[in-house]
Amino acid sequence: MPSFNLVDEPWIPCELSGGHHEEQGLRFVLCEAHGIRSVWDPSPLVTVALQRLLLAVLHRCFGPPDLPAWQALWEEGRFDRTRVDAYLDRWRHRFDLFDAKWPGYQVRPLHEVVVHPAAQLSMEAASGHNPTLFDHSVDAAPRALLPAEAARYVLARQAYSIGFGKSAPFYFQDGPLTRGYSVLAHGPNLFETLMLNLLPSGRWTMESRDNDAPAWEQEQLRRPEKTGTPPRGRLDYLTWQSRRLHLIPEPDGTVRHCQVLQNLKLPDDTVDPFKTYRKDATRGWRPRLFEPARSLWRDSHILFEEARTEDKRPAVFDFLAELEQRRRRGLMRIQPVYRFAAYGFATDRGKAASVIMWREERLPLALAYLTERALLDGLRAALATAEHVATALHRSGQALARFLLAPAAAEPRAHKPDPADVRRLAQSFGLRERFWPMLEGPARRFLADLPADVRGPPGDEEYGATELPCWAETVTNAARGAFAAVAQQLDISARSLKAVVAAERVLGRGLARALEPYRVAPKPALTEADA
């Protein structure tokens, strides 16, 4: 029987401080986290699953029980190798991917359970009824996975399994991270990244019972309950076993086949500290989802805002807000600006098992957004301006379509074009699809620069004096650029030119309304006496 122990075998993809990439084992990654820039996999689902595994081990080794204990660990600047080694040595036998009794993150062979291609563990691979997104393997000739690759897919599948299809003892159910996106804070090295997400036990959204333990410490499998099995605590939840998986290794240690069966189902009311939620009138707190056509920065004000009756930001942001308040009082040394990333996927509307896109979106995280109401109000107003400008651009596209289809449409008794024809032609211009990508880079810069420019309450003379007008100009230029790009693709007939001029007037009026808050009274001309 081959062996591949996750404690010391290389399998976790790392970017080291020198900039080169290599795979390392669990022990190295934790003990040398201060010298590793990041843990990152091309699949955002694998990246999150790896981070959660690392956090589970750290919680078991260090806690921390409260903020003072967390701060003491932070100030060390690295994880205590002695404690990490002692823990991993104790449980090393539970991390062997192919161990006959305790295969890492799996179960022993499942009797009378269908054998599938191992590609089924990778949600981006083609297997069975999985949609082909990036991979073109087929079930007839399953691709051999290297042990390191198989290990990463096992972790990701436990976290991101989709609830679809027959299984036993009941139909497949969603994994803990399948719905909604996960948010993780990022520091300049892996030590700080893990610490920023290592919430003290009192900051977790679930209580830990005495029998709370990570999956590899649990001696017996629990019986899956169709109504849901409550997690025993943060350790159980971070290593949640949503599937009974078993890898079937080849003699050379590669993996071509596996077994997959439904395991534990989470209760519907489980709240993850790394997700953001909205309140549903009938179903309670529901995780916010990625929208394929909408970048996350457009809703960043919702992510940053303290919990309200209808929205709940990630609990990790509540913890970072505490750290920022302590930093401002001079009680701890942390940076005022970090980064955060959101990871997840989106499914087709009405088709919960049809994955249509994956996303890893990174944005700057000035901690002041989490604590300053005035700053958040400025951000909200700026994002609203972008939405208003997008609406003005959309209306100008509809106007352009109307005037192209019926040049005299603006006259009272003129023939009006069919609204459906107008919608189709306006949609074909793709104005919004041109507009929003132009703001991706500027939006990230704006998020990073606004905190230094907002001083005092809204209405104060210095409030956003530089960044807010600059943002308004950027958004305006993007709208005019998108419109101009469409206009240039039209023919040069008199009909088209007239339609463009008329639609430009519609755009101008819409922009004027959208930018009304940024209007400044003109300064009086200098008189001879002033000079």
Short mmCIF file of C-alpha atoms in Angstrom, two decimals:
data_model
loop_
_atom_site.label_atom_id
_atom_site.label_comp_id
_atom_site.label_asym_id
_atom_site.label_seq_id
_atom_site.Cartn_x
_atom_site.Cartn_y
_atom_site.Cartn_z
CA MET A 1 0.00 0.00 0.00
CA PRO A 2 1.50 3.40 -0.95
CA SER A 3 1.91 6.13 1.66
CA PHE A 4 1.58 9.91 1.44
CA ASN A 5 1.55 11.74 4.76
CA LEU A 6 0.22 15.30 4.63
CA VAL A 7 2.33 16.37 7.60
CA ASP A 8 5.66 16.20 5.76
CA GLU A 9 5.05 15.30 2.11
CA PRO A 10 4.95 18.33 -0.23
CA TRP A 11 1.35 19.08 -1.30
CA ILE A 12 0.38 22.62 -0.20
CA PRO A 13 1.21 25.19 -2.96
CA CYS A 14 3.17 28.10 -1.46
CA GLU A 15 4.66 31.35 -2.68
CA LEU A 16 7.84 31.83 -0.65
CA SER A 17 9.34 35.15 0.39
CA GLY A 18 11.82 35.01 -2.50
CA GLY A 19 8.94 34.94 -4.97
CA HIS A 20 9.29 31.35 -6.18
CA HIS A 21 6.58 28.71 -5.83
CA GLU A 22 6.84 25.22 -4.41
CA GLU A 23 4.73 22.65 -2.59
CA GLN A 24 5.35 21.98 1.08
CA GLY A 25 3.96 19.80 3.86
CA LEU A 26 1.69 20.87 6.68
CA ARG A 27 4.52 21.05 9.23
CA PHE A 28 6.72 23.30 7.09
CA VAL A 29 3.86 25.63 6.14
CA LEU A 30 2.88 26.30 9.76
CA CYS A 31 6.37 26.47 11.24
CA GLU A 32 7.68 28.71 8.44
CA ALA A 33 4.50 30.74 7.87
CA HIS A 34 6.36 33.99 8.64
CA GLY A 35 8.62 33.35 5.61
CA ILE A 36 5.84 32.34 3.21
CA ARG A 37 3.99 35.02 1.26
CA SER A 38 0.83 33.04 0.67
CA VAL A 39 -0.83 29.69 0.14
CA TRP A 40 -2.58 29.78 -3.21
CA ASP A 41 -4.05 27.29 -5.69
CA PRO A 42 -5.46 28.02 -9.17
CA SER A 43 -8.80 26.78 -7.83
CA PRO A 44 -10.21 29.31 -5.31
CA LEU A 45 -12.11 26.44 -3.69
CA VAL A 46 -8.86 24.63 -2.92
CA THR A 47 -7.30 27.84 -1.59
CA VAL A 48 -10.10 28.33 0.95
CA ALA A 49 -10.13 24.66 1.96
CA LEU A 50 -6.37 24.78 2.62
CA GLN A 51 -6.70 27.94 4.72
CA ARG A 52 -9.42 26.34 6.84
CA LEU A 53 -7.29 23.25 7.45
CA LEU A 54 -4.38 25.44 8.60
CA LEU A 55 -6.69 27.44 10.87
CA ALA A 56 -8.09 24.25 12.42
CA VAL A 57 -4.59 23.04 13.35
CA LEU A 58 -3.70 26.45 14.78
CA HIS A 59 -6.88 26.58 16.84
CA ARG A 60 -5.97 23.17 18.26
CA CYS A 61 -2.39 24.21 19.02
CA PHE A 62 -2.90 27.77 20.31
CA GLY A 63 -6.61 28.55 20.84
CA PRO A 64 -6.51 31.47 21.30
CA PRO A 65 -9.21 31.79 24.00
CA ASP A 66 -9.38 35.60 24.05
CA LEU A 67 -7.95 38.80 22.60
CA PRO A 68 -4.98 39.11 25.04
CA ALA A 69 -3.89 35.58 24.14
CA TRP A 70 -4.32 36.41 20.45
CA GLN A 71 -2.21 39.57 20.82
CA ALA A 72 0.58 37.69 22.59
CA LEU A 73 0.66 35.19 19.73
CA TRP A 74 0.63 38.04 17.17
CA GLU A 75 3.57 39.78 18.82
CA GLU A 76 5.68 36.61 18.59
CA GLY A 77 5.69 37.05 14.80
CA ARG A 78 5.81 33.29 14.17
CA PHE A 79 4.15 30.12 15.37
CA ASP A 80 5.93 28.20 18.13
CA ARG A 81 7.58 25.26 16.34
CA THR A 82 7.69 23.16 19.53
CA ARG A 83 3.90 23.25 19.96
CA VAL A 84 3.21 22.66 16.27
CA ASP A 85 5.66 19.74 16.12
CA ALA A 86 4.25 18.16 19.26
CA TYR A 87 0.70 18.28 17.95
CA LEU A 88 1.49 17.04 14.43
CA ASP A 89 3.72 14.26 15.75
CA ARG A 90 0.92 13.09 18.02
CA TRP A 91 -1.63 12.92 15.20
CA ARG A 92 0.68 12.19 12.28
CA HIS A 93 -0.83 8.72 11.75
CA ARG A 94 -4.21 10.33 11.00
CA PHE A 95 -2.82 12.41 8.11
CA ASP A 96 -1.65 9.61 5.80
CA LEU A 97 -3.74 9.84 2.64
CA PHE A 98 -3.63 6.06 2.07
CA ASP A 99 -3.57 4.69 5.62
CA ALA A 100 -5.57 1.48 5.85
CA LYS A 101 -7.34 2.43 9.10
CA TRP A 102 -7.32 6.25 9.22
CA PRO A 103 -6.93 7.64 5.67
CA GLY A 104 -6.46 11.41 5.92
CA TYR A 105 -9.73 13.38 5.60
CA GLN A 106 -11.48 10.24 4.37
CA VAL A 107 -13.07 6.99 5.51
CA ARG A 108 -12.10 3.39 4.96
CA PRO A 109 -13.33 1.58 1.79
CA LEU A 110 -17.10 1.80 1.40
CA HIS A 111 -18.84 -1.52 0.81
CA GLU A 112 -21.28 -1.77 -2.11
CA VAL A 113 -20.69 1.85 -3.12
CA VAL A 114 -20.10 2.76 -6.76
CA VAL A 115 -16.54 3.58 -7.80
CA HIS A 116 -16.15 6.88 -9.66
CA PRO A 117 -13.30 8.53 -11.56
CA ALA A 118 -11.23 10.60 -9.14
CA ALA A 119 -11.89 13.58 -11.43
CA GLN A 120 -15.28 13.77 -9.73
CA LEU A 121 -13.52 15.27 -6.71
CA SER A 122 -12.61 18.29 -8.81
CA MET A 123 -15.70 20.35 -9.49
CA GLU A 124 -14.01 22.02 -12.48
CA ALA A 125 -13.35 18.65 -14.15
CA ALA A 126 -15.62 16.78 -16.53
CA SER A 127 -17.01 13.61 -15.00
CA GLY A 128 -20.43 12.02 -15.01
CA HIS A 129 -22.99 14.84 -15.08
CA ASN A 130 -20.49 17.57 -14.12
CA PRO A 131 -20.41 20.42 -16.67
CA THR A 132 -17.10 20.76 -18.53
CA LEU A 133 -15.64 24.11 -17.54
CA PHE A 134 -11.87 23.85 -17.86
CA ASP A 135 -11.11 20.14 -18.14
CA HIS A 136 -11.77 17.66 -20.92
CA SER A 137 -11.15 14.32 -19.21
CA VAL A 138 -13.71 11.59 -19.72
CA ASP A 139 -14.94 8.79 -17.50
CA ALA A 140 -13.78 6.10 -19.95
CA ALA A 141 -10.13 7.04 -19.41
CA PRO A 142 -9.91 8.77 -16.00
CA ARG A 143 -6.86 10.93 -15.46
CA ALA A 144 -4.40 9.82 -12.82
CA LEU A 145 -4.11 12.33 -9.97
CA LEU A 146 -0.83 12.72 -8.15
CA PRO A 147 -1.23 12.25 -4.37
CA ALA A 148 -0.71 15.98 -3.69
CA GLU A 149 -3.41 16.90 -6.20
CA ALA A 150 -5.80 14.27 -4.84
CA ALA A 151 -5.29 15.58 -1.29
CA ARG A 152 -6.18 19.13 -2.30
CA TYR A 153 -9.30 17.95 -4.09
CA VAL A 154 -10.42 15.92 -1.08
CA LEU A 155 -10.26 19.03 1.10
CA ALA A 156 -12.10 21.15 -1.45
CA ARG A 157 -14.80 18.54 -2.00
CA GLN A 158 -15.55 18.31 1.72
CA ALA A 159 -16.09 22.08 1.82
CA TYR A 160 -17.78 22.71 -1.54
CA SER A 161 -19.85 19.66 -2.46
CA ILE A 162 -23.07 20.47 -4.29
CA GLY A 163 -26.31 18.95 -3.03
CA PHE A 164 -27.54 17.14 -6.11
CA GLY A 165 -28.19 13.48 -6.93
CA LYS A 166 -29.03 10.25 -5.16
CA SER A 167 -26.93 8.92 -2.32
CA ALA A 168 -27.34 7.18 1.00
CA PRO A 169 -28.68 7.52 3.62
CA PHE A 170 -30.35 10.47 1.79
CA TYR A 171 -29.81 12.65 -1.27
CA PHE A 172 -26.56 14.60 -1.56
CA GLN A 173 -26.63 17.87 0.39
CA ASP A 174 -24.54 21.04 0.09
CA GLY A 175 -21.18 21.30 1.78
CA PRO A 176 -20.58 24.10 4.33
CA LEU A 177 -19.18 26.63 1.80
CA THR A 178 -21.24 25.78 -1.28
CA ARG A 179 -23.68 28.69 -0.96
CA GLY A 180 -22.34 32.20 -0.56
CA TYR A 181 -18.77 33.39 -0.79
CA SER A 182 -16.05 33.17 1.85
CA VAL A 183 -14.05 36.24 2.91
CA LEU A 184 -10.49 35.98 4.19
CA ALA A 185 -8.20 38.81 5.30
CA HIS A 186 -4.68 38.80 3.85
CA GLY A 187 -1.47 40.14 5.33
CA PRO A 188 2.01 40.51 3.80
CA ASN A 189 2.95 36.96 4.85
CA LEU A 190 1.14 33.75 5.70
CA PHE A 191 1.67 34.17 9.45
CA GLU A 192 -0.24 37.46 9.46
CA THR A 193 -2.86 36.12 7.06
CA LEU A 194 -3.61 33.17 9.32
CA MET A 195 -3.55 35.34 12.45
CA LEU A 196 -5.98 37.88 10.99
CA ASN A 197 -8.45 35.03 10.44
CA LEU A 198 -7.69 33.15 13.69
CA LEU A 199 -10.69 34.42 15.64
CA PRO A 200 -10.50 33.94 19.42
CA SER A 201 -13.04 31.39 20.58
CA GLY A 202 -15.35 34.08 22.01
CA ARG A 203 -15.66 35.77 18.60
CA TRP A 204 -16.99 32.68 16.85
CA THR A 205 -20.59 32.48 15.70
CA MET A 206 -21.03 29.05 17.31
CA GLU A 207 -20.29 27.64 20.74
CA SER A 208 -17.78 24.82 21.21
CA ARG A 209 -18.82 21.80 23.22
CA ASP A 210 -16.45 19.68 25.28
CA ASN A 211 -16.28 17.09 22.51
CA ASP A 212 -15.38 19.60 19.80
CA ALA A 213 -12.46 18.24 17.77
CA PRO A 214 -11.13 18.33 14.19
CA ALA A 215 -12.12 15.48 11.91
CA TRP A 216 -8.84 13.56 12.29
CA GLU A 217 -9.26 13.35 16.09
CA GLN A 218 -12.82 12.02 15.98
CA GLU A 219 -12.82 8.33 16.83
CA GLN A 220 -16.22 7.41 15.39
CA LEU A 221 -18.23 8.48 12.38
CA ARG A 222 -21.47 10.21 13.25
CA ARG A 223 -24.73 9.06 11.76
CA PRO A 224 -25.91 11.56 9.12
CA GLU A 225 -29.23 13.22 9.96
CA LYS A 226 -31.46 14.46 7.16
CA THR A 227 -32.62 17.40 9.30
CA GLY A 228 -29.01 18.46 9.90
CA THR A 229 -26.21 17.72 12.37
CA PRO A 230 -25.12 20.72 14.49
CA PRO A 231 -21.33 21.24 14.56
CA ARG A 232 -19.72 20.54 17.91
CA GLY A 233 -17.75 23.78 17.59
CA ARG A 234 -15.27 25.66 15.45
CA LEU A 235 -12.84 22.72 15.12
CA ASP A 236 -15.55 20.36 13.93
CA TYR A 237 -16.93 23.00 11.60
CA LEU A 238 -13.59 24.01 10.01
CA THR A 239 -12.94 20.35 9.14
CA TRP A 240 -16.56 19.44 8.36
CA GLN A 241 -16.95 16.09 6.61
CA SER A 242 -19.84 16.62 4.21
CA ARG A 243 -18.92 13.47 2.24
CA ARG A 244 -17.69 10.00 3.05
CA LEU A 245 -14.78 9.87 0.63
CA HIS A 246 -12.32 7.13 -0.11
CA LEU A 247 -9.42 7.37 -2.54
CA ILE A 248 -8.42 4.18 -4.34
CA PRO A 249 -4.67 4.40 -5.02
CA GLU A 250 -2.80 2.73 -7.85
CA PRO A 251 0.37 0.77 -6.99
CA ASP A 252 2.48 3.81 -7.96
CA GLY A 253 0.57 6.09 -5.55
CA THR A 254 -1.49 7.92 -8.17
CA VAL A 255 -5.28 8.01 -7.87
CA ARG A 256 -7.70 7.26 -10.71
CA HIS A 257 -10.81 6.22 -8.79
CA CYS A 258 -12.66 7.08 -5.60
CA GLN A 259 -15.86 6.47 -3.70
CA VAL A 260 -18.23 9.25 -2.67
CA LEU A 261 -21.22 9.06 -0.33
CA GLN A 262 -23.34 11.63 1.49
CA ASN A 263 -22.20 12.27 5.05
CA LEU A 264 -23.06 15.12 7.45
CA LYS A 265 -25.57 17.82 6.57
CA LEU A 266 -25.37 21.20 8.28
CA PRO A 267 -28.50 22.74 9.81
CA ASP A 268 -29.91 25.50 7.60
CA ASP A 269 -29.38 28.15 10.27
CA THR A 270 -25.59 27.63 10.55
CA VAL A 271 -23.76 30.99 10.34
CA ASP A 272 -20.18 30.99 9.03
CA PRO A 273 -17.88 33.71 10.46
CA PHE A 274 -16.28 34.22 7.04
CA LYS A 275 -19.49 34.86 5.10
CA THR A 276 -21.72 37.90 4.73
CA TYR A 277 -25.49 37.50 5.15
CA ARG A 278 -28.78 39.12 4.30
CA LYS A 279 -32.04 38.67 6.22
CA ASP A 280 -34.76 36.74 4.41
CA ALA A 281 -38.28 37.31 5.70
CA THR A 282 -39.10 33.61 5.77
CA ARG A 283 -35.77 31.75 5.86
CA GLY A 284 -33.76 33.95 8.22
CA TRP A 285 -30.08 34.73 7.54
CA ARG A 286 -29.04 33.64 4.06
CA PRO A 287 -25.49 33.99 2.68
CA ARG A 288 -24.96 36.62 0.02
CA LEU A 289 -24.05 35.12 -3.35
CA PHE A 290 -21.67 36.08 -6.11
CA GLU A 291 -23.41 37.64 -9.10
CA PRO A 292 -21.56 36.72 -12.31
CA ALA A 293 -22.03 40.13 -13.91
CA ARG A 294 -21.36 42.18 -10.76
CA SER A 295 -17.92 42.75 -9.24
CA LEU A 296 -17.69 42.62 -5.47
CA TRP A 297 -16.36 46.18 -5.05
CA ARG A 298 -19.77 47.50 -6.09
CA ASP A 299 -21.19 46.08 -2.83
CA SER A 300 -18.16 46.67 -0.61
CA HIS A 301 -20.09 49.10 1.61
CA ILE A 302 -22.41 46.20 2.57
CA LEU A 303 -19.41 44.01 3.39
CA PHE A 304 -17.87 46.68 5.62
CA GLU A 305 -20.94 47.90 7.50
CA GLU A 306 -21.72 46.76 11.03
CA ALA A 307 -24.61 44.34 11.41
CA ARG A 308 -28.03 45.81 10.70
CA THR A 309 -31.49 44.29 10.76
CA GLU A 310 -31.21 43.21 7.10
CA ASP A 311 -27.45 42.65 6.62
CA LYS A 312 -24.64 40.99 8.56
CA ARG A 313 -20.97 41.46 7.67
CA PRO A 314 -18.50 38.59 8.20
CA ALA A 315 -17.64 38.04 11.86
CA VAL A 316 -13.97 38.19 10.89
CA PHE A 317 -14.54 41.87 10.00
CA ASP A 318 -16.05 42.47 13.45
CA PHE A 319 -12.84 41.07 14.93
CA LEU A 320 -10.66 43.23 12.66
CA ALA A 321 -12.69 46.27 13.76
CA GLU A 322 -11.70 45.45 17.37
CA LEU A 323 -8.07 45.30 16.33
CA GLU A 324 -8.34 48.66 14.56
CA GLN A 325 -9.80 50.28 17.66
CA ARG A 326 -6.93 48.93 19.74
CA ARG A 327 -4.42 50.14 17.15
CA ARG A 328 -5.84 53.66 17.33
CA ARG A 329 -5.52 53.65 21.10
CA GLY A 330 -1.89 52.58 20.78
CA LEU A 331 -2.56 49.20 22.38
CA MET A 332 -1.26 47.04 19.54
CA ARG A 333 0.88 47.21 16.45
CA ILE A 334 -0.92 46.28 13.26
CA GLN A 335 -1.09 47.92 9.86
CA PRO A 336 -4.03 50.24 9.08
CA VAL A 337 -4.46 48.67 5.62
CA TYR A 338 -4.49 45.01 4.58
CA ARG A 339 -6.23 43.16 1.78
CA PHE A 340 -9.11 40.75 1.67
CA ALA A 341 -10.29 38.22 -0.86
CA ALA A 342 -13.67 36.66 -1.53
CA TYR A 343 -13.81 33.10 -2.84
CA GLY A 344 -16.65 31.03 -4.22
CA PHE A 345 -18.74 30.18 -7.24
CA ALA A 346 -22.14 30.89 -8.72
CA THR A 347 -24.73 28.49 -10.07
CA ASP A 348 -27.21 29.05 -12.85
CA ARG A 349 -30.45 30.66 -11.69
CA GLY A 350 -32.92 27.92 -10.77
CA LYS A 351 -30.29 25.20 -11.34
CA ALA A 352 -28.46 24.71 -8.06
CA ALA A 353 -26.15 22.03 -9.49
CA SER A 354 -25.10 23.97 -12.60
CA VAL A 355 -21.91 25.87 -11.79
CA ILE A 356 -21.40 28.74 -14.23
CA MET A 357 -18.37 30.54 -12.81
CA TRP A 358 -15.65 30.53 -10.14
CA ARG A 359 -14.22 33.65 -8.62
CA GLU A 360 -11.42 34.87 -6.41
CA GLU A 361 -11.69 38.63 -6.01
CA ARG A 362 -9.10 40.64 -4.06
CA LEU A 363 -9.64 44.15 -2.73
CA PRO A 364 -7.78 46.53 -0.39
CA LEU A 365 -9.03 46.56 3.19
CA ALA A 366 -8.47 49.79 5.08
CA LEU A 367 -9.54 48.86 8.62
CA ALA A 368 -11.01 52.35 9.05
CA TYR A 369 -13.95 51.27 6.87
CA LEU A 370 -14.94 48.85 9.63
CA THR A 371 -15.06 51.50 12.36
CA GLU A 372 -15.75 54.96 10.83
CA ARG A 373 -19.33 55.78 9.89
CA ALA A 374 -18.39 58.95 8.02
CA LEU A 375 -15.92 57.07 5.83
CA LEU A 376 -18.42 54.35 5.07
CA ASP A 377 -21.04 56.98 4.17
CA GLY A 378 -18.58 58.50 1.72
CA LEU A 379 -17.92 55.12 0.14
CA ARG A 380 -21.63 54.37 -0.09
CA ALA A 381 -22.30 57.71 -1.80
CA ALA A 382 -19.45 57.16 -4.28
CA LEU A 383 -20.68 53.68 -5.19
CA ALA A 384 -24.21 55.01 -5.56
CA THR A 385 -22.88 57.63 -7.98
CA ALA A 386 -21.40 54.88 -10.14
CA GLU A 387 -24.74 53.05 -10.16
CA HIS A 388 -26.60 56.26 -11.09
CA VAL A 389 -24.16 56.93 -13.93
CA ALA A 390 -24.62 53.34 -15.16
CA THR A 391 -28.38 53.94 -15.20
CA ALA A 392 -27.88 57.16 -17.19
CA LEU A 393 -25.69 55.27 -19.65
CA HIS A 394 -28.30 52.53 -19.99
CA ARG A 395 -31.02 55.09 -20.75
CA SER A 396 -28.82 56.75 -23.35
CA GLY A 397 -28.42 53.34 -25.01
CA GLN A 398 -32.19 52.91 -25.10
CA ALA A 399 -32.53 56.38 -26.58
CA LEU A 400 -29.90 55.59 -29.22
CA ALA A 401 -31.78 52.41 -30.13
CA ARG A 402 -35.10 54.27 -30.40
CA PHE A 403 -33.68 56.99 -32.62
CA LEU A 404 -31.95 54.48 -34.87
CA LEU A 405 -35.13 52.45 -35.29
CA ALA A 406 -37.39 55.50 -35.73
CA PRO A 407 -35.51 58.79 -36.27
CA ALA A 408 -38.58 60.90 -35.50
CA ALA A 409 -39.45 58.99 -32.33
CA ALA A 410 -39.00 62.07 -30.18
CA GLU A 411 -41.82 63.95 -31.94
CA PRO A 412 -45.28 63.76 -30.31
CA ARG A 413 -47.12 62.02 -33.16
CA ALA A 414 -44.22 60.14 -34.66
CA HIS A 415 -44.16 56.39 -35.14
CA LYS A 416 -42.86 54.68 -32.00
CA PRO A 417 -40.65 51.60 -32.46
CA ASP A 418 -41.60 48.30 -30.87
CA PRO A 419 -40.29 48.32 -27.23
CA ALA A 420 -39.00 44.75 -27.64
CA ASP A 421 -36.96 45.81 -30.68
CA VAL A 422 -35.59 48.76 -28.71
CA ARG A 423 -34.55 46.50 -25.82
CA ARG A 424 -32.83 44.02 -28.11
CA LEU A 425 -30.90 46.67 -30.01
CA ALA A 426 -29.92 48.55 -26.84
CA GLN A 427 -28.74 45.32 -25.26
CA SER A 428 -26.62 44.53 -28.31
CA PHE A 429 -24.62 47.73 -27.68
CA GLY A 430 -23.25 46.22 -24.45
CA LEU A 431 -22.83 49.64 -22.82
CA ARG A 432 -22.82 48.34 -19.25
CA GLU A 433 -20.46 45.52 -20.22
CA ARG A 434 -18.07 48.20 -21.51
CA PHE A 435 -18.59 50.60 -18.62
CA TRP A 436 -18.03 48.48 -15.51
CA PRO A 437 -14.71 46.86 -16.52
CA MET A 438 -13.28 50.37 -17.05
CA LEU A 439 -13.79 51.00 -13.32
CA GLU A 440 -12.14 47.82 -11.96
CA GLY A 441 -8.66 49.29 -11.49
CA PRO A 442 -9.81 52.79 -10.47
CA ALA A 443 -12.24 51.29 -7.92
CA ARG A 444 -9.43 49.41 -6.17
CA ARG A 445 -7.31 52.56 -6.02
CA PHE A 446 -10.28 54.55 -4.76
CA LEU A 447 -10.98 52.05 -1.96
CA ALA A 448 -7.35 52.30 -0.87
CA ASP A 449 -7.05 56.13 -1.14
CA LEU A 450 -10.40 57.33 0.23
CA PRO A 451 -9.64 56.82 3.96
CA ALA A 452 -6.78 59.33 3.87
CA ASP A 453 -9.04 61.91 2.19
CA VAL A 454 -12.09 61.72 4.44
CA ARG A 455 -11.73 63.91 7.51
CA GLY A 456 -14.70 65.02 9.52
CA PRO A 457 -18.41 64.45 8.87
CA PRO A 458 -20.12 64.71 5.44
CA GLY A 459 -20.60 68.37 4.56
CA ASP A 460 -17.32 69.37 6.13
CA GLU A 461 -15.14 71.41 3.77
CA GLU A 462 -12.34 68.81 3.85
CA TYR A 463 -14.60 65.77 3.53
CA GLY A 464 -13.42 63.83 0.47
CA ALA A 465 -12.16 67.03 -1.13
CA THR A 466 -9.84 65.18 -3.52
CA GLU A 467 -10.91 61.56 -3.97
CA LEU A 468 -14.68 61.97 -4.30
CA PRO A 469 -14.55 64.54 -7.15
CA CYS A 470 -11.78 62.52 -8.79
CA TRP A 471 -13.96 59.39 -8.59
CA ALA A 472 -16.92 61.28 -10.09
CA GLU A 473 -14.70 62.37 -12.98
CA THR A 474 -13.43 58.82 -13.49
CA VAL A 475 -16.96 57.42 -13.58
CA THR A 476 -18.09 60.14 -16.00
CA ASN A 477 -15.18 59.51 -18.34
CA ALA A 478 -15.90 55.77 -18.29
CA ALA A 479 -19.54 56.37 -19.25
CA ARG A 480 -18.63 58.76 -22.06
CA GLY A 481 -15.91 56.37 -23.23
CA ALA A 482 -18.34 53.44 -23.37
CA PHE A 483 -20.88 55.51 -25.31
CA ALA A 484 -18.22 56.80 -27.72
CA ALA A 485 -17.01 53.26 -28.42
CA VAL A 486 -20.54 52.22 -29.44
CA ALA A 487 -21.08 55.36 -31.51
CA GLN A 488 -17.87 54.74 -33.45
CA GLN A 489 -19.15 51.34 -34.55
CA LEU A 490 -22.23 52.83 -36.25
CA ASP A 491 -22.25 53.84 -39.90
CA ILE A 492 -21.77 57.49 -40.84
CA SER A 493 -25.23 58.04 -42.30
CA ALA A 494 -27.18 61.14 -41.37
CA ARG A 495 -29.67 58.92 -39.55
CA SER A 496 -26.96 57.46 -37.31
CA LEU A 497 -25.31 60.81 -36.65
CA LYS A 498 -28.62 62.36 -35.60
CA ALA A 499 -29.37 59.41 -33.34
CA VAL A 500 -25.97 59.72 -31.68
CA VAL A 501 -26.40 63.45 -31.06
CA ALA A 502 -29.87 62.96 -29.59
CA ALA A 503 -28.73 60.08 -27.37
CA GLU A 504 -25.71 62.09 -26.20
CA ARG A 505 -28.11 64.76 -24.94
CA VAL A 506 -29.95 62.08 -22.96
CA LEU A 507 -26.64 60.91 -21.51
CA GLY A 508 -25.60 64.46 -20.63
CA ARG A 509 -28.82 65.13 -18.73
CA GLY A 510 -28.51 61.82 -16.89
CA LEU A 511 -24.91 62.52 -15.92
CA ALA A 512 -25.83 65.98 -14.67
CA ARG A 513 -28.42 64.47 -12.32
CA ALA A 514 -26.07 61.71 -11.17
CA LEU A 515 -23.25 64.14 -10.42
CA GLU A 516 -25.37 66.79 -8.71
CA PRO A 517 -23.80 66.10 -5.26
CA TYR A 518 -20.35 66.97 -6.65
CA ARG A 519 -21.25 70.33 -8.11
CA VAL A 520 -19.30 73.22 -6.61
CA ALA A 521 -20.29 76.86 -6.97
CA PRO A 522 -17.84 78.68 -9.29
CA LYS A 523 -15.34 80.87 -7.56
CA PRO A 524 -15.80 84.64 -8.21
CA ALA A 525 -13.35 86.18 -10.62
CA LEU A 526 -10.43 88.05 -9.09
CA THR A 527 -10.84 91.82 -9.03
CA GLU A 528 -8.03 94.31 -9.42
CA ALA A 529 -8.17 94.93 -5.66
CA ASP A 530 -7.80 91.20 -4.93
CA ALA A 531 -4.77 91.05 -7.16
#
